[in-house]
Coordinates of C-alpha atoms in Angstrom, one line a residue:
M10 CA 94.5 81.8 128.0
R11 CA 91.5 84.1 128.1
I12 CA 91.1 86.3 125.0
E13 CA 89.1 89.4 124.4
L14 CA 87.6 89.9 120.9
T15 CA 86.6 93.2 119.5
L16 CA 85.2 94.0 116.0
A17 CA 85.3 97.3 114.1
V18 CA 83.8 98.2 110.7
E19 CA 86.0 100.7 109.0
A20 CA 85.9 102.6 105.6
F21 CA 88.9 103.6 103.6
P22 CA 88.3 105.8 100.5
I23 CA 89.5 104.6 97.1
A24 CA 91.5 107.0 95.0
G25 CA 89.0 107.6 92.2
R26 CA 86.8 104.6 91.5
F27 CA 87.5 100.9 91.3
V28 CA 85.5 99.5 88.4
I29 CA 85.0 95.8 87.3
S30 CA 82.5 94.1 85.2
R31 CA 80.0 93.8 88.1
G32 CA 80.1 97.5 89.1
A33 CA 82.1 100.3 90.8
K34 CA 83.0 101.2 94.3
T35 CA 84.5 104.3 95.9
E36 CA 85.5 103.0 99.3
A37 CA 86.7 99.8 100.9
R38 CA 84.5 98.7 103.8
V39 CA 86.4 96.3 106.0
V40 CA 85.8 94.4 109.2
T41 CA 88.8 94.3 111.6
A42 CA 89.0 91.7 114.3
T43 CA 91.3 92.4 117.3
L44 CA 92.3 89.8 119.8
R45 CA 93.8 90.8 123.2
A46 CA 95.5 88.4 125.6
G47 CA 98.3 88.8 128.2
G48 CA 99.0 92.4 127.2
H49 CA 99.4 91.5 123.5
I50 CA 97.2 92.4 120.5
G51 CA 96.6 90.5 117.3
R52 CA 94.7 92.0 114.3
G53 CA 93.1 90.7 111.2
E54 CA 91.2 92.4 108.4
C55 CA 88.6 91.1 106.0
V56 CA 86.7 92.5 103.1
P57 CA 83.1 91.2 102.8
Y58 CA 82.2 90.6 99.2
A59 CA 78.6 90.8 97.9
R60 CA 79.4 88.3 95.1
Y61 CA 79.7 85.6 97.8
G62 CA 76.6 86.8 99.7
E63 CA 78.6 88.7 102.3
S64 CA 78.1 92.1 103.9
V65 CA 79.8 93.8 106.9
E66 CA 76.6 92.9 108.9
S67 CA 76.7 89.2 108.0
V68 CA 80.4 88.9 108.6
C69 CA 80.1 90.5 112.1
A70 CA 77.2 88.3 112.9
A71 CA 79.2 85.2 111.8
I72 CA 82.1 86.1 114.1
E73 CA 79.8 86.9 117.0
S74 CA 78.3 83.4 116.6
A75 CA 81.7 82.0 117.5
R76 CA 82.7 84.7 120.1
A77 CA 82.3 82.4 123.1
E78 CA 84.7 79.7 121.7
I79 CA 87.2 82.3 120.4
E80 CA 87.3 84.1 123.8
A81 CA 87.7 80.8 125.6
G82 CA 90.9 80.1 123.6
A83 CA 89.9 78.2 120.5
D84 CA 93.0 77.9 118.3
R85 CA 93.3 78.2 114.5
A86 CA 92.7 74.5 114.0
A87 CA 89.4 74.7 116.0
L88 CA 88.4 77.9 114.1
Q89 CA 88.3 75.9 110.8
S90 CA 85.2 74.1 112.0
L91 CA 83.7 77.0 114.0
L92 CA 83.4 79.2 110.9
P93 CA 83.1 78.4 107.2
A94 CA 85.5 79.6 104.6
G95 CA 85.0 83.3 103.8
A96 CA 85.7 86.8 105.0
A97 CA 84.6 86.3 108.6
R98 CA 87.0 83.4 109.3
N99 CA 89.7 85.3 107.5
A100 CA 89.6 88.2 109.9
V101 CA 89.8 86.0 113.0
D102 CA 92.3 83.5 111.6
C103 CA 94.8 86.3 110.7
A104 CA 94.3 87.9 114.1
M105 CA 95.2 84.6 115.7
W106 CA 98.4 84.4 113.6
D107 CA 99.3 87.9 114.6
L108 CA 98.5 87.3 118.3
E109 CA 100.6 84.1 118.3
A110 CA 103.5 86.0 116.8
K111 CA 103.2 88.8 119.3
T112 CA 102.9 86.4 122.2
S113 CA 105.7 84.0 121.2
G114 CA 108.1 86.6 119.8
R115 CA 108.3 84.3 116.7
R116 CA 107.5 85.9 113.4
A117 CA 104.4 84.5 111.6
Y118 CA 106.4 83.6 108.5
A119 CA 108.7 81.4 110.5
A120 CA 105.7 79.7 112.2
A121 CA 104.4 79.0 108.6
G122 CA 107.7 77.4 107.6
F123 CA 109.4 80.1 105.7
A124 CA 113.0 80.9 106.5
R125 CA 112.5 84.5 105.4
L126 CA 110.2 86.7 103.3
V127 CA 111.5 88.2 100.1
P128 CA 110.1 91.4 98.4
L129 CA 107.4 90.8 95.8
V130 CA 106.5 92.4 92.5
T131 CA 102.8 93.0 92.6
A132 CA 100.4 93.7 89.7
Y133 CA 98.8 97.1 89.6
T134 CA 95.1 97.1 88.6
L135 CA 93.6 99.2 85.8
S136 CA 89.8 99.5 86.2
V137 CA 87.5 98.8 83.3
G138 CA 86.5 101.9 81.3
T139 CA 86.4 103.2 77.8
P140 CA 89.4 102.5 75.6
E141 CA 90.5 106.1 76.0
E142 CA 90.2 106.0 79.8
M143 CA 92.2 102.7 79.9
R144 CA 94.9 104.0 77.6
A145 CA 95.4 107.0 79.8
A146 CA 95.5 104.9 82.9
A147 CA 98.0 102.5 81.3
L148 CA 100.2 105.4 80.2
K149 CA 100.3 106.6 83.8
A150 CA 101.3 103.1 85.0
A151 CA 103.5 102.2 82.0
D152 CA 106.6 102.0 84.2
R153 CA 105.1 99.3 86.3
P154 CA 106.3 95.8 85.3
L155 CA 103.0 94.0 85.8
L156 CA 99.5 95.4 85.1
K157 CA 96.2 93.7 85.8
V158 CA 93.6 94.8 83.3
K159 CA 89.9 94.6 84.2
L160 CA 87.7 93.8 81.3
A161 CA 83.9 93.5 80.9
G162 CA 82.9 91.6 77.7
E163 CA 81.8 93.6 74.7
G164 CA 84.5 96.0 73.4
D165 CA 87.3 94.2 75.3
D166 CA 89.5 94.0 72.1
A167 CA 89.5 97.8 71.9
R168 CA 90.2 98.1 75.6
L169 CA 93.1 95.7 75.5
A170 CA 94.6 97.3 72.4
A171 CA 94.4 100.7 74.2
V172 CA 96.1 99.4 77.3
R173 CA 98.9 97.8 75.2
E174 CA 99.4 101.1 73.4
G175 CA 99.7 102.9 76.7
A176 CA 102.0 100.4 78.3
P177 CA 103.8 98.6 75.5
H178 CA 106.4 96.9 77.7
A179 CA 104.4 95.9 80.8
R180 CA 103.5 92.2 81.4
L181 CA 99.7 92.0 81.4
I182 CA 97.1 89.9 83.4
V183 CA 93.6 90.1 82.1
D184 CA 90.6 89.7 84.6
A185 CA 87.2 89.3 83.0
N186 CA 85.4 88.7 86.4
E187 CA 83.1 86.1 84.8
A188 CA 82.0 88.6 82.0
W189 CA 82.8 86.5 78.9
G190 CA 80.5 84.0 77.2
E191 CA 81.1 80.7 75.5
D192 CA 80.3 82.3 72.1
S193 CA 83.2 84.8 72.4
L194 CA 85.7 82.9 74.5
V195 CA 88.0 81.6 71.8
A196 CA 88.1 84.9 70.1
Q197 CA 88.8 86.7 73.4
L198 CA 91.6 84.3 74.3
D199 CA 93.1 84.7 70.8
A200 CA 93.0 88.5 71.2
C201 CA 94.8 88.2 74.6
A202 CA 97.5 86.1 73.0
R203 CA 98.0 88.7 70.2
F204 CA 98.6 91.4 72.8
G205 CA 101.0 89.3 74.8
V206 CA 98.8 88.7 77.9
A207 CA 100.5 86.4 80.4
L208 CA 97.4 85.1 82.2
V209 CA 93.6 85.3 82.0
E210 CA 91.5 85.2 85.1
Q211 CA 88.0 83.7 85.4
P212 CA 86.7 84.3 81.8
L213 CA 83.5 82.4 82.3
P214 CA 81.0 82.4 85.2
A215 CA 81.8 80.0 88.0
G216 CA 79.7 76.9 87.6
R217 CA 79.4 77.5 83.9
D218 CA 83.0 77.0 82.9
E219 CA 82.8 73.5 81.4
M220 CA 84.0 74.8 78.0
L221 CA 87.4 75.5 79.4
A222 CA 88.1 71.7 79.3
K223 CA 87.2 71.5 75.6
I224 CA 89.3 74.3 74.1
A225 CA 93.0 75.1 73.7
H226 CA 94.6 77.5 76.2
P227 CA 96.8 79.7 74.1
I228 CA 97.7 81.4 77.4
P229 CA 97.2 80.1 81.0
I230 CA 93.7 80.5 82.5
C231 CA 93.4 81.2 86.2
A232 CA 90.4 80.3 88.4
D233 CA 89.2 83.1 90.8
E234 CA 85.5 83.0 91.5
S235 CA 85.7 79.2 90.9
A236 CA 88.4 78.6 93.4
H237 CA 87.7 79.1 97.1
E238 CA 89.4 76.5 99.3
T239 CA 91.4 73.3 99.0
A240 CA 88.3 71.2 98.3
S241 CA 87.5 73.2 95.2
L242 CA 90.7 72.2 93.5
A243 CA 89.3 68.8 92.3
G244 CA 86.7 70.5 90.1
L245 CA 89.2 72.8 88.5
R246 CA 91.5 70.1 87.0
G247 CA 91.4 70.1 83.2
R248 CA 89.7 73.5 83.1
Y249 CA 92.3 75.9 84.7
D250 CA 96.0 76.2 84.7
A251 CA 96.3 78.4 87.8
V252 CA 94.3 79.4 90.9
N253 CA 94.0 82.8 92.5
I254 CA 94.3 82.3 96.3
K255 CA 92.7 85.1 98.3
L256 CA 92.5 84.9 102.1
D257 CA 88.9 86.3 102.0
K258 CA 87.9 83.3 100.0
T259 CA 89.8 80.6 101.8
G260 CA 88.8 81.9 105.2
G261 CA 92.3 82.9 106.4
L262 CA 96.0 82.2 106.1
T263 CA 95.7 78.8 107.6
E264 CA 93.6 77.4 104.8
A265 CA 95.3 79.5 102.2
L266 CA 98.7 77.9 103.0
A267 CA 97.1 74.4 102.8
M268 CA 95.4 75.3 99.5
A269 CA 98.7 76.6 98.0
Q270 CA 100.5 73.5 98.9
A271 CA 97.8 71.3 97.5
A272 CA 97.5 73.4 94.3
Q273 CA 101.3 73.1 93.7
A274 CA 101.1 69.3 94.2
Q275 CA 98.3 69.1 91.7
G276 CA 100.2 71.1 89.1
F277 CA 98.4 74.4 89.3
A278 CA 100.3 77.7 89.2
I279 CA 99.5 80.1 92.0
M280 CA 98.4 83.7 92.0
A281 CA 98.3 85.5 95.3
G282 CA 95.3 87.8 95.1
C283 CA 93.3 90.2 97.3
M284 CA 90.2 92.3 97.6
V285 CA 90.6 96.0 97.8
G286 CA 91.7 96.4 101.4
T287 CA 94.4 98.0 103.5
S288 CA 97.9 96.9 104.3
L289 CA 96.6 94.9 107.2
A290 CA 94.7 92.6 104.8
M291 CA 97.7 92.3 102.4
A292 CA 100.3 91.5 105.1
P293 CA 99.4 87.9 105.7
A294 CA 98.9 87.3 102.0
T295 CA 102.5 88.1 101.4
L296 CA 103.2 84.6 102.7
I297 CA 101.2 83.2 99.9
G298 CA 103.1 85.5 97.6
Q299 CA 106.3 83.6 98.4
M300 CA 104.8 80.6 96.7
A301 CA 103.2 82.4 93.7
E302 CA 104.1 82.9 90.1
F303 CA 101.8 85.9 90.0
V304 CA 101.2 88.4 92.8
D305 CA 98.3 90.8 93.0
L306 CA 98.5 92.5 96.3
D307 CA 98.0 96.1 95.3
G308 CA 95.0 97.0 97.5
P309 CA 96.7 99.8 99.4
L310 CA 98.0 101.3 96.2
L311 CA 94.4 101.8 95.1
L312 CA 93.4 103.6 98.3
A313 CA 93.4 107.4 99.0
K314 CA 94.5 106.6 102.6
D315 CA 96.0 103.4 104.1
R316 CA 96.6 102.3 107.7
E317 CA 99.6 103.5 109.6
P318 CA 102.0 101.9 109.8
G319 CA 101.3 100.3 106.4
L320 CA 103.2 98.2 104.0
V321 CA 106.1 99.7 102.0
Y322 CA 105.8 99.7 98.3
E323 CA 108.8 100.8 96.2
G324 CA 107.0 101.3 92.9
S325 CA 105.5 97.9 92.4
T326 CA 107.9 96.1 94.7
L327 CA 106.2 95.1 98.0
M328 CA 108.4 94.8 101.0
P329 CA 107.8 92.2 103.8
P330 CA 105.4 93.4 106.5
P331 CA 106.9 95.1 109.6
P332 CA 106.0 93.5 112.9
A333 CA 104.1 96.6 114.0
L334 CA 101.6 96.0 111.2
W335 CA 101.1 92.2 111.4
G336 CA 102.9 89.0 112.2

């Protein structure tokens, strides 16, 4: 079946600013891949991430390098060798899942082996800021059951105390985004335990996280920047208790599903995560969410404007994606 591939670079404004330890952004720039065949359309969205050496230009160039094979009918299995793990493969892989669903009339979740999709409770992210700013943000989000707290290193105790004061009953995830050092790690983890944090993401820089195998884990520690695809799991054993599976890291839903199954078999808890993107990027990740103990698919909640139709969020409860959106 002959396939037509088109690419689009789109920008979606963020409501306010999204701030982590590495910097701030005010919009989500995404690459959308659209596949057309036999009167059907499949779409996939990716978010290029500079931390991994990606840009919208490099992602588009990578997809263009495989255009001939994609348009000649390469399937998802072939795509795994055509493009490496990362945002470019994610956009095309998810578009292939969507096109297959539209062409066959069989929902993507069924093709992935799920009998149905259940609603998910997602974390809601609080950007890093001053304690006063974070207390105010936590107060506004205090009714949400799960908050993800971005931290940045020095002063994190005060930030965490402020968040806990603003949202005394919420379950908390802390995300340091590689900002902590070995000298402060034990004290930071102890502080998180005091404030009732349920999970800490990527406290140390990827590649410099050996200390995690040598210290007690008063709360579970989750690999994010250290965890990309199935092959990375072997190096995480003994250091991490959980893995954050993001489709932009794995290179699409196909590898994400394989990684989730392998992670479960190796004893890791799963977090279903995302970059800041639209509902089109979140929709396929809801399948990973079915396997996850922690779900962080709040990208559209952070945007000033989402795609239409988009996902339905009832507070922090994320409903399964409608077929008109994806899958």
